[in-house]
Short mmCIF file of C-alpha atoms in Angstrom, two decimals:
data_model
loop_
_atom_site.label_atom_id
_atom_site.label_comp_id
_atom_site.label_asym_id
_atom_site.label_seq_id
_atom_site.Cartn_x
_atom_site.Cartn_y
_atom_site.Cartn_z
CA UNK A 23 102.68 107.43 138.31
CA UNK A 24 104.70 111.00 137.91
CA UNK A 25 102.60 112.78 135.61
CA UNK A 26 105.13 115.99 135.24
CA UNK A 27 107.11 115.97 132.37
CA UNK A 28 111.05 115.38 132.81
CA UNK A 29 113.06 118.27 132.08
CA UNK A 30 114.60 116.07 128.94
CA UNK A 31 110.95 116.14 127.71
CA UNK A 32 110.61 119.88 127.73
CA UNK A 33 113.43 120.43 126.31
CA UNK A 34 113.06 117.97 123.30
CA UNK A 35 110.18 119.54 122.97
CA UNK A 36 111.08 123.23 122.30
CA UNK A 37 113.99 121.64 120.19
CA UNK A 38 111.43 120.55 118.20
CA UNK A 39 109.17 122.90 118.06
CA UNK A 40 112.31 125.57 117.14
CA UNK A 41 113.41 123.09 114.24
CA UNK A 42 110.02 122.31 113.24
CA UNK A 43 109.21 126.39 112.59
CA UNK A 44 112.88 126.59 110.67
CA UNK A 45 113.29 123.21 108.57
CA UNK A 46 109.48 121.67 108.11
CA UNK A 47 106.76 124.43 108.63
CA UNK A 48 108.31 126.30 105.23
CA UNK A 49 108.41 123.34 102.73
CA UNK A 50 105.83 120.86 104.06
CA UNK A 51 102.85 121.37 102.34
CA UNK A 52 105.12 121.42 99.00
CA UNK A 53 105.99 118.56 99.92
CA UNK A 54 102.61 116.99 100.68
CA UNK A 55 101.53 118.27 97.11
CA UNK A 56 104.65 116.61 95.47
CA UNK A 57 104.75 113.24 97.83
CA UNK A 58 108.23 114.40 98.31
CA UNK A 59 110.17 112.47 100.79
CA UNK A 60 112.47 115.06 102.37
CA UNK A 61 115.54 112.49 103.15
CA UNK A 62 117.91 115.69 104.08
CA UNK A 63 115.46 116.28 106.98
CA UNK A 64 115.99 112.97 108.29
CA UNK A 65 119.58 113.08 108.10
CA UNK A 66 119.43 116.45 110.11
CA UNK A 67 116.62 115.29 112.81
CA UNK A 68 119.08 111.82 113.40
CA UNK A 69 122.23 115.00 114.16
CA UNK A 70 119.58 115.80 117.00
CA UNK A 71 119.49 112.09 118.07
CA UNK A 72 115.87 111.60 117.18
CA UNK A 73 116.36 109.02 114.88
CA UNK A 74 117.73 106.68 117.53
CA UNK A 75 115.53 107.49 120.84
CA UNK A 76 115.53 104.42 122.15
CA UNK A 77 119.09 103.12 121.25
CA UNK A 78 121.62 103.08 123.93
CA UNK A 79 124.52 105.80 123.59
CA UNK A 80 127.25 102.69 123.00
CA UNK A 81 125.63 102.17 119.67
CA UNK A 82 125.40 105.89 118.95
CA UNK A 83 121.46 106.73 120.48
CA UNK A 84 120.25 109.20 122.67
CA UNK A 85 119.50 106.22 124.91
CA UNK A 86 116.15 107.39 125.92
CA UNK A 87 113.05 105.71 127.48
CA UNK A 88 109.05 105.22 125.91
CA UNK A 89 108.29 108.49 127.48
CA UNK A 90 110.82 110.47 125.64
CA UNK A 91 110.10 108.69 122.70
CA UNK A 92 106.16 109.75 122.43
CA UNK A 93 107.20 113.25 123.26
CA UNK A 94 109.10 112.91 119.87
CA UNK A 95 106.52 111.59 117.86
CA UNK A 96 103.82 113.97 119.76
CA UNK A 97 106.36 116.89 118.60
CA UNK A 98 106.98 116.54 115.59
CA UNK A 99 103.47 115.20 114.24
CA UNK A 100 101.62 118.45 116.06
CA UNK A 101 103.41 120.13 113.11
CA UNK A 102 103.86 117.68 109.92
CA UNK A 103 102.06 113.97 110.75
CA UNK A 104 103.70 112.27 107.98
CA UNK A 105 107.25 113.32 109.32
CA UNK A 106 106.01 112.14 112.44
CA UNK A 107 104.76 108.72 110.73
CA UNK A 108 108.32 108.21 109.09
CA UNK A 109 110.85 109.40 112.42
CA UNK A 110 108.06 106.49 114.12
CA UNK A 111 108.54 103.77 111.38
CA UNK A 112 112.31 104.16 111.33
CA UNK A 113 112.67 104.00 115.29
CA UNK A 114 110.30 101.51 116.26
CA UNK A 115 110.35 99.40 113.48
CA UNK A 116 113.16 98.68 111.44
CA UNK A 117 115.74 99.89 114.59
CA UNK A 118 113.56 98.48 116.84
CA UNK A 119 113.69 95.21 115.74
CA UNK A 120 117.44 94.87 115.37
CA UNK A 121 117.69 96.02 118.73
CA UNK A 122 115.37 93.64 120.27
CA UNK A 123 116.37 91.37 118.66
CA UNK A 124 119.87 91.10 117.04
CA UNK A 125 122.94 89.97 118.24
CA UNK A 126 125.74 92.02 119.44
CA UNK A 127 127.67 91.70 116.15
CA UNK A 128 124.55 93.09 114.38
CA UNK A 129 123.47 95.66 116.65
CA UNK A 130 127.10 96.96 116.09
CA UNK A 131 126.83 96.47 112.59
CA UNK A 132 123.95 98.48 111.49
CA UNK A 133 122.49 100.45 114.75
CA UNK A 134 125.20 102.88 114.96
CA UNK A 135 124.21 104.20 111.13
CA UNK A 136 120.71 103.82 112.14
CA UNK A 137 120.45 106.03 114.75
CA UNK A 138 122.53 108.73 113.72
CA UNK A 139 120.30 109.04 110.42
CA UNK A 140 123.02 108.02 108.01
CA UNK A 141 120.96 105.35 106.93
CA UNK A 142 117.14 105.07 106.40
CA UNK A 143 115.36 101.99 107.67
CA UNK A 144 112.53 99.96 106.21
CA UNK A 145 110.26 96.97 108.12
CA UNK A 146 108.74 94.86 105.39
CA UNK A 147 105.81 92.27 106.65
CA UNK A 148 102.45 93.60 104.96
CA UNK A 149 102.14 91.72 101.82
CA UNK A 150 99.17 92.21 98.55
CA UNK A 151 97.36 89.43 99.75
CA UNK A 152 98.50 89.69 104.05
CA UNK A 153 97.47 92.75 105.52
CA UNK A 154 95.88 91.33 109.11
CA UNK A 155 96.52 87.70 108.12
CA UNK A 156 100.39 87.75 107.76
CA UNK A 157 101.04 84.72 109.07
CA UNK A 158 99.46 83.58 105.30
CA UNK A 159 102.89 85.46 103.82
CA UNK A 160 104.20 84.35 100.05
CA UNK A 161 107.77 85.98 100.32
CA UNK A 162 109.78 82.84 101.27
CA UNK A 163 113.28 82.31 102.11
CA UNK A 164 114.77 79.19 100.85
CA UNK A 165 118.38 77.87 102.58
CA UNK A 166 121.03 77.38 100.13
CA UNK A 167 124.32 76.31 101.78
CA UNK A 168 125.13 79.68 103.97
CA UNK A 169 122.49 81.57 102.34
CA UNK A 170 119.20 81.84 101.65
CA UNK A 171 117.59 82.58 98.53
CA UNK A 172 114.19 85.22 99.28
CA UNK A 173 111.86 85.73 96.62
CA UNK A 174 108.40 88.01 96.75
CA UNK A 175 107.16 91.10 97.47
CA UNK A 176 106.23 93.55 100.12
CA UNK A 177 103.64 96.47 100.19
CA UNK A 178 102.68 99.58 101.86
CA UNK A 179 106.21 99.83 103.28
CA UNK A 180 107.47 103.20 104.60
CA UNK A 181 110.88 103.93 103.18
CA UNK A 182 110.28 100.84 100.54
CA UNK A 183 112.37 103.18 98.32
CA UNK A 184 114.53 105.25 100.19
CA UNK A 185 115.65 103.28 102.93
CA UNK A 186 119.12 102.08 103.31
CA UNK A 187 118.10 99.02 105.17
CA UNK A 188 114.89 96.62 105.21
CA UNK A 189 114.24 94.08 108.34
CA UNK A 190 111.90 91.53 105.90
CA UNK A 191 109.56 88.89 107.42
CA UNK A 192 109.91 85.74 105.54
CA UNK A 193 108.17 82.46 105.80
CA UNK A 194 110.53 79.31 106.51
CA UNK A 195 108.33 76.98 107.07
CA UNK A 196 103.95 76.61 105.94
CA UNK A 197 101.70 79.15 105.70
CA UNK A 198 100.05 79.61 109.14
CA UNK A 199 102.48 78.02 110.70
CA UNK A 200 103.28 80.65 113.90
CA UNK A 201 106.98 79.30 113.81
CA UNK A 202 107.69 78.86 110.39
CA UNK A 203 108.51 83.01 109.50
CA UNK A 204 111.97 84.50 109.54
CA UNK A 205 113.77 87.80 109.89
CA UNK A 206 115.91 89.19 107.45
CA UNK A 207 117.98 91.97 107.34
CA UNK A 208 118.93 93.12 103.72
CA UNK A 209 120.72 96.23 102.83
CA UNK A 210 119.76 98.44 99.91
CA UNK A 211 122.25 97.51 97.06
CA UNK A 212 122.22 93.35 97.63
CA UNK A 213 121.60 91.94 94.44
CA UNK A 214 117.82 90.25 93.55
CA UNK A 215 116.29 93.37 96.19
CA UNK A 216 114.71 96.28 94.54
CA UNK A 217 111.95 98.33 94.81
CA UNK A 218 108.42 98.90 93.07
CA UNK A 219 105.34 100.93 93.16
CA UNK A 220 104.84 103.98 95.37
CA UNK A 221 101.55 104.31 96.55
CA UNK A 222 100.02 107.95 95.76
CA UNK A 223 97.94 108.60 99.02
CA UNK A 224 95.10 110.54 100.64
CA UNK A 225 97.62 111.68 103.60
CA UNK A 226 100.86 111.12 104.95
CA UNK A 227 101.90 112.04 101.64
CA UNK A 228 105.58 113.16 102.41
CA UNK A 229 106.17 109.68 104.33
CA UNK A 230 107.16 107.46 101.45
CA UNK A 231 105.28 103.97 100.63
CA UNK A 232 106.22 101.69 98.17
CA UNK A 233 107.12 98.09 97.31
CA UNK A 234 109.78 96.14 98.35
CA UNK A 235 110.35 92.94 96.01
CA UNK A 236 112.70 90.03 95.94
CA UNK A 237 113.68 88.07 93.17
CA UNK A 238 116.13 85.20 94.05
CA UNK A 239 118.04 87.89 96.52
CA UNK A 240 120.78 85.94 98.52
CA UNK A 241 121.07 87.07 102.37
CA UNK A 242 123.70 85.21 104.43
CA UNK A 243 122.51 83.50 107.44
CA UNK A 244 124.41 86.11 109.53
CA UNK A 245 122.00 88.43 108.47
CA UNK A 246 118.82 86.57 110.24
CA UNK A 247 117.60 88.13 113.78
CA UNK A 248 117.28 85.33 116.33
CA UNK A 249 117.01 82.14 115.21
CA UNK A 250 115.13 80.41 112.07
CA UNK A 251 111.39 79.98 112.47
CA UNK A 252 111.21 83.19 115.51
CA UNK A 253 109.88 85.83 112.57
CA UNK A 254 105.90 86.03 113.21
CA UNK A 255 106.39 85.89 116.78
CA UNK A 256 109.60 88.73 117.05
CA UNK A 257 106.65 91.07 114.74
CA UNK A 258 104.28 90.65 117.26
CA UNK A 259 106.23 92.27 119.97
CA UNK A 260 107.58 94.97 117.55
CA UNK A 261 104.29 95.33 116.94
CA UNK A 262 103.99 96.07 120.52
CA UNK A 263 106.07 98.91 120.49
CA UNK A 264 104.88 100.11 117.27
CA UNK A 265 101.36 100.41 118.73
CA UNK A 266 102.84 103.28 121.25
CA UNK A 267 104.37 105.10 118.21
CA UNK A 268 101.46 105.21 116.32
CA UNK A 269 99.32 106.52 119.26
CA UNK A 270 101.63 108.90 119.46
CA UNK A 271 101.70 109.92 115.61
CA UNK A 272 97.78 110.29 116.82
CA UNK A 273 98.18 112.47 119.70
CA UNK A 274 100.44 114.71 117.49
CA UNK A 275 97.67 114.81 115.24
CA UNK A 276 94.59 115.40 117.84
CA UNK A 277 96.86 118.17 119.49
CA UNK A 278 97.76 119.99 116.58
CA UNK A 279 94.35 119.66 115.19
CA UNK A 280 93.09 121.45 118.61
CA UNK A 281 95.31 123.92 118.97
CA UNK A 282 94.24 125.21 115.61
CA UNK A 283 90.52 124.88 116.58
CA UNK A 284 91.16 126.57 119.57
CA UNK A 285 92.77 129.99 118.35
CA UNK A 286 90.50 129.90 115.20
CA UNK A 287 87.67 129.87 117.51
CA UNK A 288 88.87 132.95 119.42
CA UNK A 289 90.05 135.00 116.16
CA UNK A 290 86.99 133.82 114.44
CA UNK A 291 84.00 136.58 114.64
CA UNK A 292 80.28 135.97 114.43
CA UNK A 293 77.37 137.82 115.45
CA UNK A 294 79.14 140.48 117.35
CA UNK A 295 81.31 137.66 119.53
CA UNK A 296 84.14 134.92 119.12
CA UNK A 297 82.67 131.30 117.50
CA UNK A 298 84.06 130.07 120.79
CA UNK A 299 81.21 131.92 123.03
CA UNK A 300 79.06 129.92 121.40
CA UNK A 301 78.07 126.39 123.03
CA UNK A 302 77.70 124.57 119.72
CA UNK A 303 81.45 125.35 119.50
CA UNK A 304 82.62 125.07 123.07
CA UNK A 305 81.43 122.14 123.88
CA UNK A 306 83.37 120.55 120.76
CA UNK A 307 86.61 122.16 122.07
CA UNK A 308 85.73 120.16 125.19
CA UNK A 309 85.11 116.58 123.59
CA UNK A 310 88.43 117.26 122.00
CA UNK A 311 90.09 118.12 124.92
CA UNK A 312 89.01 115.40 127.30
CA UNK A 313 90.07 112.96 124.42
CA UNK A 314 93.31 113.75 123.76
CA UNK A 315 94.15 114.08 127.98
CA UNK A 316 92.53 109.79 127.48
CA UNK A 317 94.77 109.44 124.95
CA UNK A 318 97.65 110.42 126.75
CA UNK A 319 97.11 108.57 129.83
CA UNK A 320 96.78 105.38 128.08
CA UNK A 321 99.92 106.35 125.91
CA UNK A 322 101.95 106.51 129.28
CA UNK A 323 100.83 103.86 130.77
CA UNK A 324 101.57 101.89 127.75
CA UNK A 325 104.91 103.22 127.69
CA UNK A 326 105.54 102.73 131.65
CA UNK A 327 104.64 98.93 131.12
CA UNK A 328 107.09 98.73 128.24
CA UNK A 329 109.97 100.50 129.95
CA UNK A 330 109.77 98.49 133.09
CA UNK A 331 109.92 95.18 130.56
CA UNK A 332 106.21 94.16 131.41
CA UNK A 333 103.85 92.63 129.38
CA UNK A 334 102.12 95.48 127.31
CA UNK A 335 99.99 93.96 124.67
CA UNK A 336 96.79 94.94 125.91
CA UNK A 337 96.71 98.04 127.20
CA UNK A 338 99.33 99.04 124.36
CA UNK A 339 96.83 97.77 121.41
CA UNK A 340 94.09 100.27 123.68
CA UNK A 341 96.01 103.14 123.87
CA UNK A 342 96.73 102.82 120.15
CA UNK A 343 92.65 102.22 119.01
CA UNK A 344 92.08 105.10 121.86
CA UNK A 345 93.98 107.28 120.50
CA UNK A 346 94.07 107.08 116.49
CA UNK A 347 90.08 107.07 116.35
CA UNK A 348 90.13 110.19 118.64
CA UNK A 349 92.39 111.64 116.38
CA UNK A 350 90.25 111.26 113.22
CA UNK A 351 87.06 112.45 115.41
CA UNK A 352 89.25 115.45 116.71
CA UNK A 353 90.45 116.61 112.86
CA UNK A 354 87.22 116.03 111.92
CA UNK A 355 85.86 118.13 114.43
CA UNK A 356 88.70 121.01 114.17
CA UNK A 357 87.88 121.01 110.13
CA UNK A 358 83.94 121.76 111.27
CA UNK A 359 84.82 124.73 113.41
CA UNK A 360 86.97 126.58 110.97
CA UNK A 361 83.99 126.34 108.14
CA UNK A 362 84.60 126.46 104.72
CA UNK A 363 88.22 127.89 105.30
CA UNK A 364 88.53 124.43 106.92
CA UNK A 365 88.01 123.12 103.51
CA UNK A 366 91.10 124.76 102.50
CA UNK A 367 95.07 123.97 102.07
CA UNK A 368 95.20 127.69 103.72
CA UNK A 369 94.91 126.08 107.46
CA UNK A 370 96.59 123.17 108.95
CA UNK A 371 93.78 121.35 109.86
CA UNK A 372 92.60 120.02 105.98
CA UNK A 373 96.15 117.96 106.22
CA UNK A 374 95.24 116.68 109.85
CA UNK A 375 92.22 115.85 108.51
CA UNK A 376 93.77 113.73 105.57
CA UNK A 377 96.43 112.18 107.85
CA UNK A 378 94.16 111.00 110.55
CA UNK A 379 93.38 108.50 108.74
CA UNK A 380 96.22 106.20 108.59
CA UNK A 381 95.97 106.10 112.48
CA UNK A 382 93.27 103.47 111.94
CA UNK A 383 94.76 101.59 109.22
CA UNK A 384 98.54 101.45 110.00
CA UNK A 385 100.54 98.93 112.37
CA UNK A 386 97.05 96.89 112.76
CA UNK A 387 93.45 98.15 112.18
CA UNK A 388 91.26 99.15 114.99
CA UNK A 389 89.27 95.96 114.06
CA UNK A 390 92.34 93.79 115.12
CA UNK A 391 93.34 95.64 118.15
CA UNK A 392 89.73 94.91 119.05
CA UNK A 393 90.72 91.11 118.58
CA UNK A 394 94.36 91.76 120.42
CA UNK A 395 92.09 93.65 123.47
CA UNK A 396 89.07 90.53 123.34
CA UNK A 397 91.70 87.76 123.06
CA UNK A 398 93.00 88.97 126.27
CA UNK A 399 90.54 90.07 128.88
CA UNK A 400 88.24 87.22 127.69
CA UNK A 401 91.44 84.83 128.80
#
């Protein structure tokens, strides 16, 4: 492997790191203290073609590879995580799914608007009862002549409320049956699909969650991706994907969360010398350091599996454990060096901190990649 980074990822980068200081730095911890979901944002960071990173230019993307795309997430969560968590959820889930996976009349239809930010998009397959177990989904989609009838509910969806556009897992067929789920694409405004609850959270805060529900909503059958029955199995390999995002979302995290360590540590005084000079202290920079450059290499070599087309699932569902339980150890660790002032909304590291978290949690717990990871080396 070519570990330099392409010019394209330097500057998207700076680009980032320029808008980030202008349009997010100012407002975002207003925002995390509202649970504001800044949709203008969006709309301005899909102008810049990150909304769309992996969509080829025909359909309006920046028709850029895996590598690109972490650079994006990496960017823009080393400043604010939960924009990170929403550019990741839009791209690599909702997007991501139609352009795996729809037809040429869909991708048409809907990616164009996707990826230039116009419209928000939503991924619904987490139910109350399904987190890990969502082949055991309630939402069902019943065929009525050209249509079919969905009824239920979906939680813990990003954009549940804001987004323009929801790809929605439905079952088709029994509970636990691997073939008996079905995609749905249903656009804010069809009749029967609202939204409910928004979820007031420990981090993440400006990323919207919420409830998606569906009370005898008609979707036309042109609106299903692949074929009846594919549903569970297509959100596996979005799933994939997603795991690269959110190890990405981490490494924005970890880095950030260093970064601040690491100056605080030279500015901070004690004893006549930086906190740094000590070894208590510099030997934590250290552990951070070596874990994020792990993180990273598994990231890539996740994402050079998935851009060659290779099968991913492993070393994808390590790089995304890796990764988003370093994070939490490295926020942890940046919160102990700064102190008490660590404590406080005054330094970025008490909202790395909070955000961490959701590493763990979201797009399948560490527990279940450790099932993904066992399932497959003990084949």
């Amino acid at each position: 492997m070519n570990f330099d980074k392409t010019e394209t990822q330097e500057l998207i980068a700076e680009s980032i790191r320029k808008f980030g200081a202008k349009h997010i730095k100012p407002k975002m911890m207003d925002w995390d203290k509202k649970q504001k979901f800044p949709i203008k944002l969006f709309k301005k960071l899909g102008e810049m073609g990150f909304m769309g990173v992996l969509v080829p230019q025909k359909y309006g993307g920046s028709g850029l590879d895996y590598h690109h795309y972490i650079t994006v997430i990496e960017e823009i969560s080393k400043i604010d995580s939960s924009i990170g968590l929403s550019v990741a959820a839009h791209n690599s889930l909702c997007t991501g799914h139609i352009l795996e996976f729809g037809n040429e009349t869909q991708k048409e239809r809907w990616l164009p608007k996707l990826a230039s930010g116009e419209w928000i998009g939503a991924w619904g397959l987490t139910e109350h009862n399904t987190g890990s177990d969502a082949g055991g989904m309630s939402t069902t989609a019943i065929k009525d002549g050209d249509y079919y009838i969905l009824n239920g509910a979906k939680n813990f969806t990003t954009h549940g409320i804001s987004g323009d556009i929801a790809v929605v897992m439905t079952r088709t067929g029994k509970k636990g049956d691997s073939r008996g789920n079905t995609a749905f694409v249903v656009e804010k405004g069809t009749l029967g699909f609202t939204s409910g609850k928004k979820e007031d959270k420990l981090g993440m805060r400006a990323s919207e969650t919420a409830e998606m529900i569906f009370d005898n909503c008609r979707v036309h059958k042109s609106n299903i991706l692949g074929d009846v029955g594919e549903g569970f199995v297509q959100a596996l390999k979005v799933l994939d994907g997603g795991r690269i995002s959110i190890g990405a979302l981490a490494l924005g995290i970890s880095k950030g969360s260093y970064e601040a360590a690491l100056k605080y540590s030279k500015e901070r005084e004690q004893f006549g010398k930086p906190i740094s000079s000590f070894q208590g202290i510099s030997f934590k920079l250290v552990d951070m350091a070596t874990e994020i450059e792990a993180s990273e290499l598994l990231l890539h070599k996740a994402a050079y599996l998935k851009n060659k087309g290779e099968r991913m699932t492993t070393i994808g569902a390590m790089a995304k454990m890796y990764a988003s339980e370093a994070c939490v150890k490295i926020a942890s660790e940046a919160v102990q060096i700064h102190g008490g002032y660590g404590y406080t909304k005054d330094f970025p590291v008490e909202k790395f901190y909070r955000d961490s978290k959701l590493c763990t949690i979201g797009e399948g717990t560490t527990e279940i990649q450790k099932v993904v990871i066992a399932r497959n080396i003990l084949k």
